[in-house]
Amino acid sequence: MLFASLSTRGAGFLTSLLIARLAGASALGTYSALVNTAASVAIPFAQVLTNNSTVMGAESSRSGGDDYRLKARASFVLALLLSAFSATALLLLYKFSLDGAASQSPILLAVGIFVVIAQVLGAVSLGFLYGAGEFMLASRLSFLVALAVCLAAYPAIQNYGLNGALCLLLLASLFPPVLMGIRVLTRDCSFGDATESPSEAWRQVKSQFVRSLPSVAATTVNNGVNWICTIYLVQSIYGAAGVGVVAVAAQWLNLMLIPATSWGGVSLKALADAIASGDEKTAWRASSGLMQKNLLVTLALAGLIALASGLIARAYGLSDTEVALLICVNATYALVASVNNVFERFLLALDRQAWWLFFSLASVSVQMVLTWLFIAKGLWVVAGGVLVAGIALLILSYAGVCRSLPLQMKEQA
């Protein structure tokens, strides 16, 4: 699964690099705006649908009968309705905010709509496969699609420019969800007796989604702020080329954060065990050790990328832009984010998820205000806003842990 994830990310890096080199920064900005806008409107639903489908898939695959397929069909119906909502949101964003980018390619919005639908429906397929314990199919499909994109990217972009990249995006977005969906709907669940009717399956799917609405709202707010800061405000002042520069820096930031985020489950287990010991000092020692590990690994990777920022800018053909500066600012933010990664799990282990949500909303508010006020001073402000927001989140989280940890120790005593 990790190899498939890295392969997909590598295909994305290669595609962005080739668009920048062969089609220019403006084409890269248009492509990046479409991908990120589609993700912004689809991910709030997709994340929840994946989690809910995983739980339902695990439960119904154990019981057998037709329960698995009934819940899968009900989930696909719900996902189709939600994807229509997300696709409408995409159209409205382009009509009222990014219309200039849409006019550069007649297939842009059509591709965007299909990408949104594929992401939302694919979340259901992925969740039910995970719930049934079938992890390899999704990973193999992701790897094969990434390999195909890498092989086809140069000739497609060289000959057809942005439209070639959009066609690859469309094929890569549709291929895995369609095959996974077929597997889910045709999976053999004949053992056991069905215990539910179609109406009961639909009721359970709908009820579980309603309970997940707070998570949808929180993700929507975070994605909305990120979209405003990295796409809407940037394009309004610096055009599509500016969006492309910010997108390149964001890609490398995601790479910097892979190590610290990859062992999040291990960190949560260690913190939960330390808190269960009932000793406040043990809990702080455990968190300090995790923070040091995250900082050391992130510092090594982020430092190398920051040192190579000039070479990266030249590789993309963006030497005359601020992309190297943005990468360096993002490298500093990566260190802050690696610490916040531990604080998030600390608060989760303390059962203070609501506190983390409040702290996150406060920090993204800081990000949006700073970016809105100072964006005209340069693209570096986009990365600077993220850095300041990360520092604010760190301070709030530290204060929250200092407040809640003693209370938790008293409750356990």
mmCIF file of C-alpha atoms in Angstrom:
data_model
loop_
_atom_site.group_PDB
_atom_site.id
_atom_site.type_symbol
_atom_site.label_atom_id
_atom_site.label_comp_id
_atom_site.label_asym_id
_atom_site.label_seq_id
_atom_site.Cartn_x
_atom_site.Cartn_y
_atom_site.Cartn_z
ATOM 1 C CA MET A 1 0.000 0.000 0.000
ATOM 2 C CA LEU A 2 2.857 2.374 0.847
ATOM 3 C CA PHE A 3 4.604 1.522 -2.440
ATOM 4 C CA ALA A 4 1.395 2.198 -4.381
ATOM 5 C CA SER A 5 0.955 5.527 -2.602
ATOM 6 C CA LEU A 6 4.514 6.566 -3.411
ATOM 7 C CA SER A 7 4.052 5.471 -7.034
ATOM 8 C CA THR A 8 0.946 7.627 -7.364
ATOM 9 C CA ARG A 9 2.743 10.586 -5.840
ATOM 10 C CA GLY A 10 5.680 10.039 -8.178
ATOM 11 C CA ALA A 11 3.367 10.063 -11.194
ATOM 12 C CA GLY A 12 1.956 13.366 -9.966
ATOM 13 C CA PHE A 13 5.444 14.858 -9.643
ATOM 14 C CA LEU A 14 6.392 13.730 -13.134
ATOM 15 C CA THR A 15 3.188 15.077 -14.671
ATOM 16 C CA SER A 16 3.633 18.489 -13.022
ATOM 17 C CA LEU A 17 7.271 18.640 -14.095
ATOM 18 C CA LEU A 18 6.446 17.831 -17.718
ATOM 19 C CA ILE A 19 3.561 20.320 -17.842
ATOM 20 C CA ALA A 20 5.835 23.065 -16.509
ATOM 21 C CA ARG A 21 8.642 22.177 -18.930
ATOM 22 C CA LEU A 22 6.587 21.489 -22.053
ATOM 23 C CA ALA A 23 3.462 23.625 -21.657
ATOM 24 C CA GLY A 24 4.545 26.413 -19.307
ATOM 25 C CA ALA A 25 3.721 27.721 -15.845
ATOM 26 C CA SER A 26 0.250 28.952 -16.815
ATOM 27 C CA ALA A 27 -0.763 25.495 -18.043
ATOM 28 C CA LEU A 28 0.607 23.991 -14.831
ATOM 29 C CA GLY A 29 -1.432 26.497 -12.830
ATOM 30 C CA THR A 30 -4.617 25.652 -14.721
ATOM 31 C CA TYR A 31 -4.024 21.923 -14.243
ATOM 32 C CA SER A 32 -3.161 22.316 -10.553
ATOM 33 C CA ALA A 33 -6.180 24.540 -9.923
ATOM 34 C CA LEU A 34 -8.471 21.905 -11.425
ATOM 35 C CA VAL A 35 -6.941 19.020 -9.446
ATOM 36 C CA ASN A 36 -6.923 20.922 -6.148
ATOM 37 C CA THR A 37 -10.391 22.409 -6.603
ATOM 38 C CA ALA A 38 -11.827 18.991 -7.453
ATOM 39 C CA ALA A 39 -10.147 17.537 -4.373
ATOM 40 C CA SER A 40 -11.414 20.381 -2.171
ATOM 41 C CA VAL A 41 -15.067 19.711 -3.033
ATOM 42 C CA ALA A 42 -14.790 15.906 -3.098
ATOM 43 C CA ILE A 43 -12.559 15.020 -0.136
ATOM 44 C CA PRO A 44 -14.969 16.118 2.655
ATOM 45 C CA PHE A 45 -17.439 13.492 1.448
ATOM 46 C CA ALA A 46 -14.860 10.979 0.233
ATOM 47 C CA GLN A 47 -13.053 10.692 3.578
ATOM 48 C CA VAL A 48 -16.250 10.063 5.512
ATOM 49 C CA LEU A 49 -17.578 7.618 2.906
ATOM 50 C CA THR A 50 -14.342 5.619 3.012
ATOM 51 C CA ASN A 51 -14.434 5.354 6.805
ATOM 52 C CA ASN A 52 -18.148 4.518 6.946
ATOM 53 C CA SER A 53 -17.880 1.991 4.107
ATOM 54 C CA THR A 54 -14.925 0.282 5.780
ATOM 55 C CA VAL A 55 -16.909 -0.204 8.988
ATOM 56 C CA MET A 56 -20.037 -1.425 7.179
ATOM 57 C CA GLY A 57 -18.016 -3.630 4.839
ATOM 58 C CA ALA A 58 -16.268 -5.293 7.787
ATOM 59 C CA GLU A 59 -19.546 -5.933 9.610
ATOM 60 C CA SER A 60 -21.523 -7.220 6.627
ATOM 61 C CA SER A 61 -18.707 -9.356 5.194
ATOM 62 C CA ARG A 62 -18.628 -11.301 8.456
ATOM 63 C CA SER A 63 -22.381 -11.888 8.488
ATOM 64 C CA GLY A 64 -22.536 -13.021 4.859
ATOM 65 C CA GLY A 65 -25.705 -13.194 2.795
ATOM 66 C CA ASP A 66 -26.594 -10.222 0.621
ATOM 67 C CA ASP A 67 -26.019 -7.657 3.385
ATOM 68 C CA TYR A 68 -22.629 -6.686 1.933
ATOM 69 C CA ARG A 69 -24.026 -5.946 -1.532
ATOM 70 C CA LEU A 70 -27.165 -4.268 -0.169
ATOM 71 C CA LYS A 71 -25.146 -1.834 1.921
ATOM 72 C CA ALA A 72 -22.710 -1.307 -0.931
ATOM 73 C CA ARG A 73 -25.529 -0.439 -3.332
ATOM 74 C CA ALA A 74 -27.094 1.922 -0.805
ATOM 75 C CA SER A 75 -23.717 3.562 -0.232
ATOM 76 C CA PHE A 76 -23.170 3.998 -3.966
ATOM 77 C CA VAL A 77 -26.589 5.688 -4.272
ATOM 78 C CA LEU A 78 -25.690 8.077 -1.448
ATOM 79 C CA ALA A 79 -22.264 8.699 -3.005
ATOM 80 C CA LEU A 80 -23.865 9.469 -6.359
ATOM 81 C CA LEU A 81 -26.087 12.109 -4.734
ATOM 82 C CA LEU A 82 -23.130 13.601 -2.878
ATOM 83 C CA SER A 83 -20.969 13.594 -6.009
ATOM 84 C CA ALA A 84 -23.682 15.569 -7.823
ATOM 85 C CA PHE A 85 -23.546 18.119 -5.004
ATOM 86 C CA SER A 86 -19.734 18.266 -5.208
ATOM 87 C CA ALA A 87 -19.773 18.592 -8.993
ATOM 88 C CA THR A 88 -22.224 21.492 -8.703
ATOM 89 C CA ALA A 89 -19.896 23.145 -6.198
ATOM 90 C CA LEU A 90 -17.021 22.744 -8.667
ATOM 91 C CA LEU A 91 -19.027 24.395 -11.429
ATOM 92 C CA LEU A 92 -20.025 27.287 -9.170
ATOM 93 C CA LEU A 93 -16.429 27.858 -8.062
ATOM 94 C CA TYR A 94 -15.278 28.051 -11.673
ATOM 95 C CA LYS A 95 -18.187 30.222 -12.759
ATOM 96 C CA PHE A 96 -17.769 32.816 -10.031
ATOM 97 C CA SER A 97 -14.076 32.503 -9.106
ATOM 98 C CA LEU A 98 -11.931 30.764 -11.732
ATOM 99 C CA ASP A 99 -13.774 31.359 -14.986
ATOM 100 C CA GLY A 100 -10.649 32.667 -16.707
ATOM 101 C CA ALA A 101 -8.872 29.353 -16.229
ATOM 102 C CA ALA A 102 -11.848 27.374 -17.543
ATOM 103 C CA SER A 103 -11.857 29.232 -20.839
ATOM 104 C CA GLN A 104 -8.371 27.934 -21.719
ATOM 105 C CA SER A 105 -9.598 24.397 -22.443
ATOM 106 C CA PRO A 106 -13.042 23.202 -23.574
ATOM 107 C CA ILE A 107 -12.628 19.866 -21.763
ATOM 108 C CA LEU A 108 -11.470 21.350 -18.439
ATOM 109 C CA LEU A 109 -14.778 21.409 -16.581
ATOM 110 C CA ALA A 110 -15.927 18.100 -18.062
ATOM 111 C CA VAL A 111 -12.772 16.422 -16.780
ATOM 112 C CA GLY A 112 -13.202 18.117 -13.402
ATOM 113 C CA ILE A 113 -16.764 16.830 -13.026
ATOM 114 C CA PHE A 114 -15.742 13.255 -13.841
ATOM 115 C CA VAL A 115 -12.790 13.473 -11.429
ATOM 116 C CA VAL A 116 -15.092 14.612 -8.617
ATOM 117 C CA ILE A 117 -17.623 11.841 -9.285
ATOM 118 C CA ALA A 118 -14.849 9.240 -9.476
ATOM 119 C CA GLN A 119 -13.316 10.362 -6.171
ATOM 120 C CA VAL A 120 -16.594 10.223 -4.262
ATOM 121 C CA LEU A 121 -17.799 6.914 -5.742
ATOM 122 C CA GLY A 122 -14.305 5.459 -5.499
ATOM 123 C CA ALA A 123 -14.308 6.185 -1.759
ATOM 124 C CA VAL A 124 -17.190 3.737 -1.321
ATOM 125 C CA SER A 125 -15.445 1.051 -3.395
ATOM 126 C CA LEU A 126 -12.210 1.487 -1.461
ATOM 127 C CA GLY A 127 -13.974 1.346 1.906
ATOM 128 C CA PHE A 128 -15.902 -1.839 1.159
ATOM 129 C CA LEU A 129 -12.775 -3.541 -0.181
ATOM 130 C CA TYR A 130 -10.857 -2.576 2.958
ATOM 131 C CA GLY A 131 -13.757 -3.737 5.118
ATOM 132 C CA ALA A 132 -13.660 -7.134 3.414
ATOM 133 C CA GLY A 133 -9.900 -7.355 3.922
ATOM 134 C CA GLU A 134 -9.065 -6.960 0.218
ATOM 135 C CA PHE A 135 -6.233 -4.429 0.399
ATOM 136 C CA MET A 136 -4.141 -5.571 -2.547
ATOM 137 C CA LEU A 137 -6.587 -4.866 -5.388
ATOM 138 C CA ALA A 138 -6.673 -1.117 -4.789
ATOM 139 C CA SER A 139 -2.893 -0.997 -4.350
ATOM 140 C CA ARG A 140 -2.222 -2.928 -7.554
ATOM 141 C CA LEU A 141 -4.617 -0.762 -9.531
ATOM 142 C CA SER A 142 -3.021 2.408 -8.169
ATOM 143 C CA PHE A 143 0.442 1.170 -9.090
ATOM 144 C CA LEU A 144 -0.587 0.123 -12.600
ATOM 145 C CA VAL A 145 -2.314 3.445 -13.250
ATOM 146 C CA ALA A 146 0.707 5.364 -11.927
ATOM 147 C CA LEU A 147 3.002 3.332 -14.191
ATOM 148 C CA ALA A 148 0.773 3.962 -17.202
ATOM 149 C CA VAL A 149 0.689 7.701 -16.485
ATOM 150 C CA CYS A 150 4.479 7.820 -16.205
ATOM 151 C CA LEU A 151 4.884 6.038 -19.552
ATOM 152 C CA ALA A 152 2.267 8.118 -21.379
ATOM 153 C CA ALA A 153 2.900 11.517 -19.798
ATOM 154 C CA TYR A 154 5.705 12.741 -22.065
ATOM 155 C CA PRO A 155 4.136 11.903 -25.455
ATOM 156 C CA ALA A 156 0.690 13.089 -24.321
ATOM 157 C CA ILE A 157 1.896 16.448 -23.023
ATOM 158 C CA GLN A 158 4.485 16.918 -25.763
ATOM 159 C CA ASN A 159 1.880 16.437 -28.512
ATOM 160 C CA TYR A 160 -1.310 17.767 -26.932
ATOM 161 C CA GLY A 161 -0.139 20.065 -24.129
ATOM 162 C CA LEU A 162 -2.613 20.714 -21.325
ATOM 163 C CA ASN A 163 -5.369 18.703 -23.035
ATOM 164 C CA GLY A 164 -3.108 15.654 -23.067
ATOM 165 C CA ALA A 165 -2.496 15.999 -19.332
ATOM 166 C CA LEU A 166 -6.233 16.374 -18.715
ATOM 167 C CA CYS A 167 -6.980 13.188 -20.658
ATOM 168 C CA LEU A 168 -4.427 11.298 -18.562
ATOM 169 C CA LEU A 169 -6.007 12.718 -15.409
ATOM 170 C CA LEU A 170 -9.431 11.562 -16.565
ATOM 171 C CA LEU A 171 -8.278 8.019 -17.322
ATOM 172 C CA ALA A 172 -6.290 7.762 -14.089
ATOM 173 C CA SER A 173 -9.264 8.989 -12.058
ATOM 174 C CA LEU A 174 -11.872 6.696 -13.629
ATOM 175 C CA PHE A 175 -10.003 3.416 -14.120
ATOM 176 C CA PRO A 176 -9.464 2.292 -10.467
ATOM 177 C CA PRO A 177 -12.937 3.248 -9.096
ATOM 178 C CA VAL A 178 -14.750 1.480 -11.933
ATOM 179 C CA LEU A 179 -12.835 -1.781 -11.487
ATOM 180 C CA MET A 180 -13.058 -1.620 -7.686
ATOM 181 C CA GLY A 181 -16.796 -0.943 -7.899
ATOM 182 C CA ILE A 182 -17.311 -3.966 -10.142
ATOM 183 C CA ARG A 183 -15.393 -6.102 -7.646
ATOM 184 C CA VAL A 184 -17.491 -4.852 -4.716
ATOM 185 C CA LEU A 185 -20.832 -5.419 -6.453
ATOM 186 C CA THR A 186 -19.915 -8.882 -7.752
ATOM 187 C CA ARG A 187 -18.130 -10.185 -4.657
ATOM 188 C CA ASP A 188 -19.306 -13.622 -3.507
ATOM 189 C CA CYS A 189 -21.146 -13.247 -0.202
ATOM 190 C CA SER A 190 -23.416 -16.262 -0.560
ATOM 191 C CA PHE A 191 -22.567 -17.802 2.806
ATOM 192 C CA GLY A 192 -24.975 -17.032 5.648
ATOM 193 C CA ASP A 193 -28.457 -15.572 5.478
ATOM 194 C CA ALA A 194 -29.332 -11.998 4.673
ATOM 195 C CA THR A 195 -30.605 -10.158 7.754
ATOM 196 C CA GLU A 196 -31.521 -6.853 6.140
ATOM 197 C CA SER A 197 -33.847 -5.529 3.472
ATOM 198 C CA PRO A 198 -32.819 -2.855 0.942
ATOM 199 C CA SER A 199 -34.743 -0.233 2.909
ATOM 200 C CA GLU A 200 -33.003 -1.219 6.149
ATOM 201 C CA ALA A 201 -29.594 -1.073 4.442
ATOM 202 C CA TRP A 202 -30.379 2.408 3.108
ATOM 203 C CA ARG A 203 -31.515 3.545 6.565
ATOM 204 C CA GLN A 204 -28.259 2.392 8.148
ATOM 205 C CA VAL A 205 -26.130 4.015 5.452
ATOM 206 C CA LYS A 206 -28.007 7.305 5.748
ATOM 207 C CA SER A 207 -27.936 7.258 9.563
ATOM 208 C CA GLN A 208 -24.203 6.646 9.682
ATOM 209 C CA PHE A 209 -23.564 9.489 7.245
ATOM 210 C CA VAL A 210 -25.704 11.895 9.307
ATOM 211 C CA ARG A 211 -23.631 11.053 12.389
ATOM 212 C CA SER A 212 -20.508 11.910 10.385
ATOM 213 C CA LEU A 213 -21.666 15.393 9.359
ATOM 214 C CA PRO A 214 -19.469 17.213 11.955
ATOM 215 C CA SER A 215 -16.388 15.625 10.357
ATOM 216 C CA VAL A 216 -17.648 16.653 6.914
ATOM 217 C CA ALA A 217 -18.076 20.223 8.151
ATOM 218 C CA ALA A 218 -14.604 20.385 9.703
ATOM 219 C CA THR A 219 -12.904 19.043 6.575
ATOM 220 C CA THR A 220 -14.953 21.382 4.388
ATOM 221 C CA VAL A 221 -13.821 24.408 6.393
ATOM 222 C CA ASN A 222 -10.156 23.365 6.269
ATOM 223 C CA ASN A 223 -10.278 22.617 2.551
ATOM 224 C CA GLY A 224 -12.193 25.817 1.876
ATOM 225 C CA VAL A 225 -9.611 27.987 3.611
ATOM 226 C CA ASN A 226 -6.782 26.189 1.836
ATOM 227 C CA TRP A 227 -8.519 26.681 -1.527
ATOM 228 C CA ILE A 228 -9.071 30.382 -0.894
ATOM 229 C CA CYS A 229 -5.447 30.923 0.139
ATOM 230 C CA THR A 230 -3.666 28.781 -2.465
ATOM 231 C CA ILE A 231 -5.919 29.114 -5.509
ATOM 232 C CA TYR A 232 -8.504 31.905 -5.367
ATOM 233 C CA LEU A 233 -6.334 34.657 -3.874
ATOM 234 C CA VAL A 234 -3.247 33.594 -5.819
ATOM 235 C CA GLN A 235 -5.051 33.510 -9.165
ATOM 236 C CA SER A 236 -6.812 36.810 -8.537
ATOM 237 C CA ILE A 237 -3.441 38.585 -8.269
ATOM 238 C CA TYR A 238 -0.796 36.400 -9.930
ATOM 239 C CA GLY A 239 -2.869 34.445 -12.456
ATOM 240 C CA ALA A 240 -2.631 30.781 -13.359
ATOM 241 C CA ALA A 241 1.176 30.895 -13.372
ATOM 242 C CA GLY A 242 1.147 31.862 -9.697
ATOM 243 C CA VAL A 243 -1.130 28.931 -8.888
ATOM 244 C CA GLY A 244 1.344 26.627 -10.607
ATOM 245 C CA VAL A 245 4.254 27.956 -8.541
ATOM 246 C CA VAL A 246 2.353 27.480 -5.278
ATOM 247 C CA ALA A 247 1.290 23.980 -6.362
ATOM 248 C CA VAL A 248 4.880 22.911 -7.033
ATOM 249 C CA ALA A 249 5.960 24.083 -3.571
ATOM 250 C CA ALA A 250 2.985 22.280 -2.005
ATOM 251 C CA GLN A 251 3.941 19.016 -3.732
ATOM 252 C CA TRP A 252 7.383 19.113 -2.166
ATOM 253 C CA LEU A 253 5.887 20.003 1.221
ATOM 254 C CA ASN A 254 3.760 16.846 1.052
ATOM 255 C CA LEU A 255 6.924 14.862 0.378
ATOM 256 C CA MET A 256 8.622 16.399 3.429
ATOM 257 C CA LEU A 257 5.730 15.335 5.651
ATOM 258 C CA ILE A 258 5.514 11.698 4.510
ATOM 259 C CA PRO A 259 7.846 10.261 7.231
ATOM 260 C CA ALA A 260 6.171 11.992 10.181
ATOM 261 C CA THR A 261 2.674 11.080 9.032
ATOM 262 C CA SER A 262 3.465 7.485 8.061
ATOM 263 C CA TRP A 263 3.773 6.224 11.654
ATOM 264 C CA GLY A 264 0.861 8.167 13.132
ATOM 265 C CA GLY A 265 -0.836 4.982 14.337
ATOM 266 C CA VAL A 266 2.297 3.928 16.220
ATOM 267 C CA SER A 267 2.503 7.360 17.856
ATOM 268 C CA LEU A 268 -1.126 7.183 18.963
ATOM 269 C CA LYS A 269 -0.601 3.739 20.527
ATOM 270 C CA ALA A 270 2.516 4.900 22.400
ATOM 271 C CA LEU A 271 0.761 7.991 23.753
ATOM 272 C CA ALA A 272 -2.349 6.037 24.759
ATOM 273 C CA ASP A 273 -0.213 3.533 26.674
ATOM 274 C CA ALA A 274 1.734 6.327 28.372
ATOM 275 C CA ILE A 275 -1.458 8.094 29.452
ATOM 276 C CA ALA A 276 -2.914 4.798 30.705
ATOM 277 C CA SER A 277 0.099 4.429 33.020
ATOM 278 C CA GLY A 278 -1.341 7.251 35.128
ATOM 279 C CA ASP A 279 1.998 9.074 35.328
ATOM 280 C CA GLU A 280 2.050 12.579 33.855
ATOM 281 C CA LYS A 281 5.838 12.571 33.463
ATOM 282 C CA THR A 282 5.700 9.294 31.524
ATOM 283 C CA ALA A 283 3.185 10.823 29.119
ATOM 284 C CA TRP A 284 5.345 13.876 28.526
ATOM 285 C CA ARG A 285 8.462 11.726 28.032
ATOM 286 C CA ALA A 286 6.644 9.627 25.463
ATOM 287 C CA SER A 287 5.462 12.705 23.561
ATOM 288 C CA SER A 288 8.932 14.283 23.698
ATOM 289 C CA GLY A 289 10.512 11.156 22.266
ATOM 290 C CA LEU A 290 7.997 11.040 19.426
ATOM 291 C CA MET A 291 8.512 14.726 18.677
ATOM 292 C CA GLN A 292 12.272 14.300 18.571
ATOM 293 C CA LYS A 293 11.961 11.371 16.166
ATOM 294 C CA ASN A 294 9.613 13.338 13.905
ATOM 295 C CA LEU A 295 11.829 16.421 14.010
ATOM 296 C CA LEU A 296 15.035 14.541 13.205
ATOM 297 C CA VAL A 297 13.601 12.681 10.223
ATOM 298 C CA THR A 298 11.722 15.717 8.913
ATOM 299 C CA LEU A 299 14.759 17.968 9.385
ATOM 300 C CA ALA A 300 16.906 15.593 7.332
ATOM 301 C CA LEU A 301 14.434 15.365 4.458
ATOM 302 C CA ALA A 302 13.227 18.971 4.530
ATOM 303 C CA GLY A 303 16.792 20.235 4.817
ATOM 304 C CA LEU A 304 17.880 18.308 1.725
ATOM 305 C CA ILE A 305 14.900 19.565 -0.261
ATOM 306 C CA ALA A 306 15.489 23.150 0.881
ATOM 307 C CA LEU A 307 19.157 22.939 -0.143
ATOM 308 C CA ALA A 308 18.073 21.605 -3.533
ATOM 309 C CA SER A 309 15.328 24.233 -3.976
ATOM 310 C CA GLY A 310 17.319 26.095 -6.617
ATOM 311 C CA LEU A 311 17.871 22.919 -8.614
ATOM 312 C CA ILE A 312 14.176 22.059 -8.280
ATOM 313 C CA ALA A 313 13.211 25.472 -9.620
ATOM 314 C CA ARG A 314 15.499 25.019 -12.634
ATOM 315 C CA ALA A 315 14.189 21.491 -13.261
ATOM 316 C CA TYR A 316 10.659 22.874 -13.529
ATOM 317 C CA GLY A 317 11.805 25.809 -15.640
ATOM 318 C CA LEU A 318 10.693 28.204 -12.877
ATOM 319 C CA SER A 319 14.021 29.805 -11.938
ATOM 320 C CA ASP A 320 12.589 33.288 -12.376
ATOM 321 C CA THR A 321 9.791 32.668 -9.849
ATOM 322 C CA GLU A 322 9.553 32.467 -6.049
ATOM 323 C CA VAL A 323 9.239 28.691 -6.004
ATOM 324 C CA ALA A 324 12.640 28.172 -4.309
ATOM 325 C CA LEU A 325 11.714 30.629 -1.545
ATOM 326 C CA LEU A 326 8.338 28.944 -1.059
ATOM 327 C CA ILE A 327 10.004 25.535 -0.762
ATOM 328 C CA CYS A 328 12.360 26.872 1.925
ATOM 329 C CA VAL A 329 9.490 28.410 3.915
ATOM 330 C CA ASN A 330 7.580 25.160 3.573
ATOM 331 C CA ALA A 331 10.613 23.277 4.894
ATOM 332 C CA THR A 332 10.410 25.360 8.077
ATOM 333 C CA TYR A 333 6.679 24.685 8.316
ATOM 334 C CA ALA A 334 7.313 20.946 7.900
ATOM 335 C CA LEU A 335 9.259 20.983 11.186
ATOM 336 C CA VAL A 336 6.353 22.671 12.957
ATOM 337 C CA ALA A 337 3.859 20.258 11.373
ATOM 338 C CA SER A 338 5.901 17.243 12.514
ATOM 339 C CA VAL A 339 5.452 18.404 16.127
ATOM 340 C CA ASN A 340 1.772 19.191 15.607
ATOM 341 C CA ASN A 341 1.366 15.650 14.297
ATOM 342 C CA VAL A 342 2.234 14.381 17.785
ATOM 343 C CA PHE A 343 0.052 16.948 19.547
ATOM 344 C CA GLU A 344 -2.921 15.898 17.413
ATOM 345 C CA ARG A 345 -2.541 12.312 18.573
ATOM 346 C CA PHE A 346 -1.878 13.448 22.152
ATOM 347 C CA LEU A 347 -5.231 15.227 22.254
ATOM 348 C CA LEU A 348 -6.890 12.269 20.536
ATOM 349 C CA ALA A 349 -5.496 9.884 23.169
ATOM 350 C CA LEU A 350 -6.821 12.272 25.834
ATOM 351 C CA ASP A 351 -10.253 12.142 24.146
ATOM 352 C CA ARG A 352 -10.095 15.870 23.390
ATOM 353 C CA GLN A 353 -10.971 15.703 19.684
ATOM 354 C CA ALA A 354 -13.241 18.732 20.041
ATOM 355 C CA TRP A 355 -10.308 20.753 21.334
ATOM 356 C CA TRP A 356 -8.188 19.790 18.311
ATOM 357 C CA LEU A 357 -11.028 20.798 16.015
ATOM 358 C CA PHE A 358 -11.319 24.191 17.711
ATOM 359 C CA PHE A 359 -7.549 24.741 17.602
ATOM 360 C CA SER A 360 -7.456 23.780 13.915
ATOM 361 C CA LEU A 361 -10.261 26.176 13.015
ATOM 362 C CA ALA A 362 -8.545 28.980 14.910
ATOM 363 C CA SER A 363 -5.233 28.360 13.125
ATOM 364 C CA VAL A 364 -6.741 28.259 9.625
ATOM 365 C CA SER A 365 -8.530 31.511 10.428
ATOM 366 C CA VAL A 366 -5.130 33.052 11.138
ATOM 367 C CA GLN A 367 -3.859 31.648 7.844
ATOM 368 C CA MET A 368 -6.708 33.122 5.827
ATOM 369 C CA VAL A 369 -6.539 36.573 7.435
ATOM 370 C CA LEU A 370 -2.769 36.896 6.942
ATOM 371 C CA THR A 371 -2.899 35.648 3.363
ATOM 372 C CA TRP A 372 -5.847 37.891 2.483
ATOM 373 C CA LEU A 373 -4.162 41.006 3.911
ATOM 374 C CA PHE A 374 -0.636 40.532 2.570
ATOM 375 C CA ILE A 375 -0.907 38.361 -0.573
ATOM 376 C CA ALA A 376 -0.031 41.329 -2.788
ATOM 377 C CA LYS A 377 3.470 41.477 -1.256
ATOM 378 C CA GLY A 378 4.513 38.218 -2.932
ATOM 379 C CA LEU A 379 3.738 34.545 -3.288
ATOM 380 C CA TRP A 380 5.925 33.817 -0.266
ATOM 381 C CA VAL A 381 3.043 35.136 1.855
ATOM 382 C CA VAL A 382 1.031 32.007 0.983
ATOM 383 C CA ALA A 383 3.664 29.769 2.569
ATOM 384 C CA GLY A 384 4.220 32.305 5.345
ATOM 385 C CA GLY A 385 0.537 32.199 6.265
ATOM 386 C CA VAL A 386 0.681 28.418 6.543
ATOM 387 C CA LEU A 387 3.795 28.673 8.741
ATOM 388 C CA VAL A 388 2.252 31.225 11.126
ATOM 389 C CA ALA A 389 -0.939 29.158 11.315
ATOM 390 C CA GLY A 390 1.130 26.074 12.156
ATOM 391 C CA ILE A 391 2.911 27.933 14.957
ATOM 392 C CA ALA A 392 -0.434 29.145 16.316
ATOM 393 C CA LEU A 393 -1.731 25.574 16.257
ATOM 394 C CA LEU A 394 1.373 24.374 18.094
ATOM 395 C CA ILE A 395 0.947 26.958 20.860
ATOM 396 C CA LEU A 396 -2.776 26.228 21.280
ATOM 397 C CA SER A 397 -2.190 22.473 21.284
ATOM 398 C CA TYR A 398 0.566 22.719 23.881
ATOM 399 C CA ALA A 399 -1.691 24.802 26.110
ATOM 400 C CA GLY A 400 -4.519 22.320 25.578
ATOM 401 C CA VAL A 401 -2.391 19.330 26.562
ATOM 402 C CA CYS A 402 -1.035 21.158 29.619
ATOM 403 C CA ARG A 403 -4.617 21.816 30.655
ATOM 404 C CA SER A 404 -6.177 18.430 29.925
ATOM 405 C CA LEU A 405 -3.384 16.005 30.893
ATOM 406 C CA PRO A 406 -3.524 16.731 34.658
ATOM 407 C CA LEU A 407 -7.317 16.411 34.561
ATOM 408 C CA GLN A 408 -7.009 13.043 32.842
ATOM 409 C CA MET A 409 -4.521 11.848 35.457
ATOM 410 C CA LYS A 410 -6.891 12.864 38.265
ATOM 411 C CA GLU A 411 -9.787 11.025 36.611
ATOM 412 C CA GLN A 412 -7.720 7.852 36.275
ATOM 413 C CA ALA A 413 -6.577 8.089 39.889
#
